């Protein structure tokens, strides 16, 4: 069976030259005032040798977030569907009479979603071991990932580094390094609250109460700025909030070790605990006993967050985990470089050469990422035939129902009949995934637009999905001459 699938993949994707663009897609490009050269396209049946539609299919393109499909399928195949991330509290000291007289190590292994609630449970389990006071340092072990300069914060051209999707990866990532800012306007003024309430983050509240109006518009009247020095941060709030309105924003602040240490100490003190030591970074000595361990949910649970909601930080954590867990040391010490090498070897073991592939961080949050539409479709075909197809396909957004496709193609025949990952970046719009067509067969779709007017290309991508669903490829459909490039 694997031989037959491999033969079909080769026949479908490697042996066919480009075809003219289908008429509806050409018309959509014309309406969007986009040249055909901006679009790379593959539409191919998953389970037959019928010729695919290929257009600019071998052109290296910036895929934006559809690059996450490469990362998540590789992780599912290499780490396995039951992979879990541990996080540990270790100490050489033995709890006795309410006292831990020694250093407490917090060891991270790259968990992509170690939430506030799970951190609280870890500390609660430590308190349950009759520990009330810790006389020693909190030692943060972030050594599982070795991050080079290529893992610098992505510049989104928006001057908004406080947005959580821009947080960089870390082996000891706690609560997405973020806080929830809650704002409520009442008769006495504007009330604000941070959760968690970290002492290193202060709020400078200059908001005014405005006359009552539509609360859906309150964020438009809010001027927010975060002054983040790494060791401390200040949130400046200006503007007005209508009386009776309330809302919340999630903000990232502080350096990773500062945030992690502050969160641990804050939660410990809220539990009535006492901590008299300092904070430092270090590596857990070998054979140090584990006092508390927290295991993440299994990998497919995280893949849904990554692909349905395009979570960049979680994708980067998974990508780095591939380098840390399966990357050979001779491939270099930088974990991202090792992860890229792991994926290249994985592709080679499948008999593929994606020479144009540039992963960078595995999330597609990059100006340098590149892949061809043909190769991405080839990967989707392999995933669609794999034993893990159900886990992979179900992680993608359902058209018109959830994730980043929830508000697209509403009320159309495609509603609920396609699993499609989206991508969005400056000068980039993309879709990739699986469409169940009108005859019940599955079509692989990859469509990537790279152009300064890419934001105008969403209707083009929607037309691609419609075409894959309800059009039959025929000479008449493909006959219209292409528009000028």
Coordinates of N, CA, C and O in Angstrom, one line a residue, residues 31 60 65 166 187-188 198 205 268 284 294 354 381 393 399 416 422 443-444 470:
X31 N -10.2 40.7 -10.4 CA -10.9 41.6 -9.5 C -10.1 42.2 -8.4 O -10.3 43.3 -7.9
X60 N 9.6 29.0 -5.1 CA 9.7 29.1 -3.7 C 8.8 30.3 -3.2 O 9.0 31.4 -3.7
X65 N 1.8 31.3 7.8 CA 1.5 30.3 8.9 C 1.2 28.9 8.3 O 1.1 27.9 9.1
X166 N 4.0 37.5 19.6 CA 5.4 37.8 19.3 C 6.4 37.3 20.4 O 7.6 37.5 20.2
X187 N -19.2 53.9 38.1 CA -19.5 55.3 38.5 C -18.3 55.9 39.2 O -18.1 57.2 39.2
X188 N -17.5 55.2 39.9 CA -16.4 55.7 40.7 C -15.1 55.9 39.9 O -14.1 56.4 40.4
X198 N 1.8 40.4 39.0 CA 3.3 40.4 39.3 C 3.8 41.8 39.7 O 3.5 42.8 39.1
X205 N -2.6 54.2 35.2 CA -4.0 54.3 34.7 C -4.4 55.8 34.6 O -4.6 56.4 35.6
X268 N 3.4 31.3 45.1 CA 3.8 30.7 46.4 C 3.4 31.6 47.6 O 2.9 31.1 48.6
X284 N 20.3 21.7 36.6 CA 20.0 20.8 37.7 C 21.1 19.8 37.7 O 21.4 19.1 36.7
X294 N 4.9 17.8 36.3 CA 3.7 18.1 35.6 C 3.9 17.7 34.2 O 4.8 18.1 33.5
X354 N 13.4 18.7 -0.7 CA 12.8 20.1 -0.7 C 13.9 21.1 -0.7 O 14.1 21.7 0.4
X381 N -0.4 15.2 1.0 CA -0.8 13.9 0.5 C -0.3 12.8 1.3 O -1.0 11.8 1.7
X393 N -5.4 15.8 10.3 CA -6.5 16.6 9.6 C -7.4 17.3 10.6 O -7.8 18.4 10.4
X399 N -13.8 24.9 7.8 CA -14.3 26.1 7.1 C -15.7 26.5 7.7 O -16.6 25.7 7.8
X416 N -18.2 23.5 6.6 CA -17.9 22.3 7.4 C -17.4 21.2 6.5 O -17.2 20.0 7.0
X422 N -4.8 28.5 7.5 CA -4.6 29.8 6.8 C -3.2 30.4 7.2 O -2.6 30.0 8.2
X443 N -9.9 16.6 -2.0 CA -9.0 17.4 -2.8 C -7.9 18.0 -1.9 O -8.3 18.6 -0.9
X444 N -6.7 17.9 -2.3 CA -5.6 18.7 -1.6 C -5.5 20.0 -2.2 O -5.5 20.2 -3.5
X470 N -16.5 22.4 -6.0 CA -17.7 22.2 -6.9 C -17.4 22.3 -8.4 O -18.4 22.3 -9.2

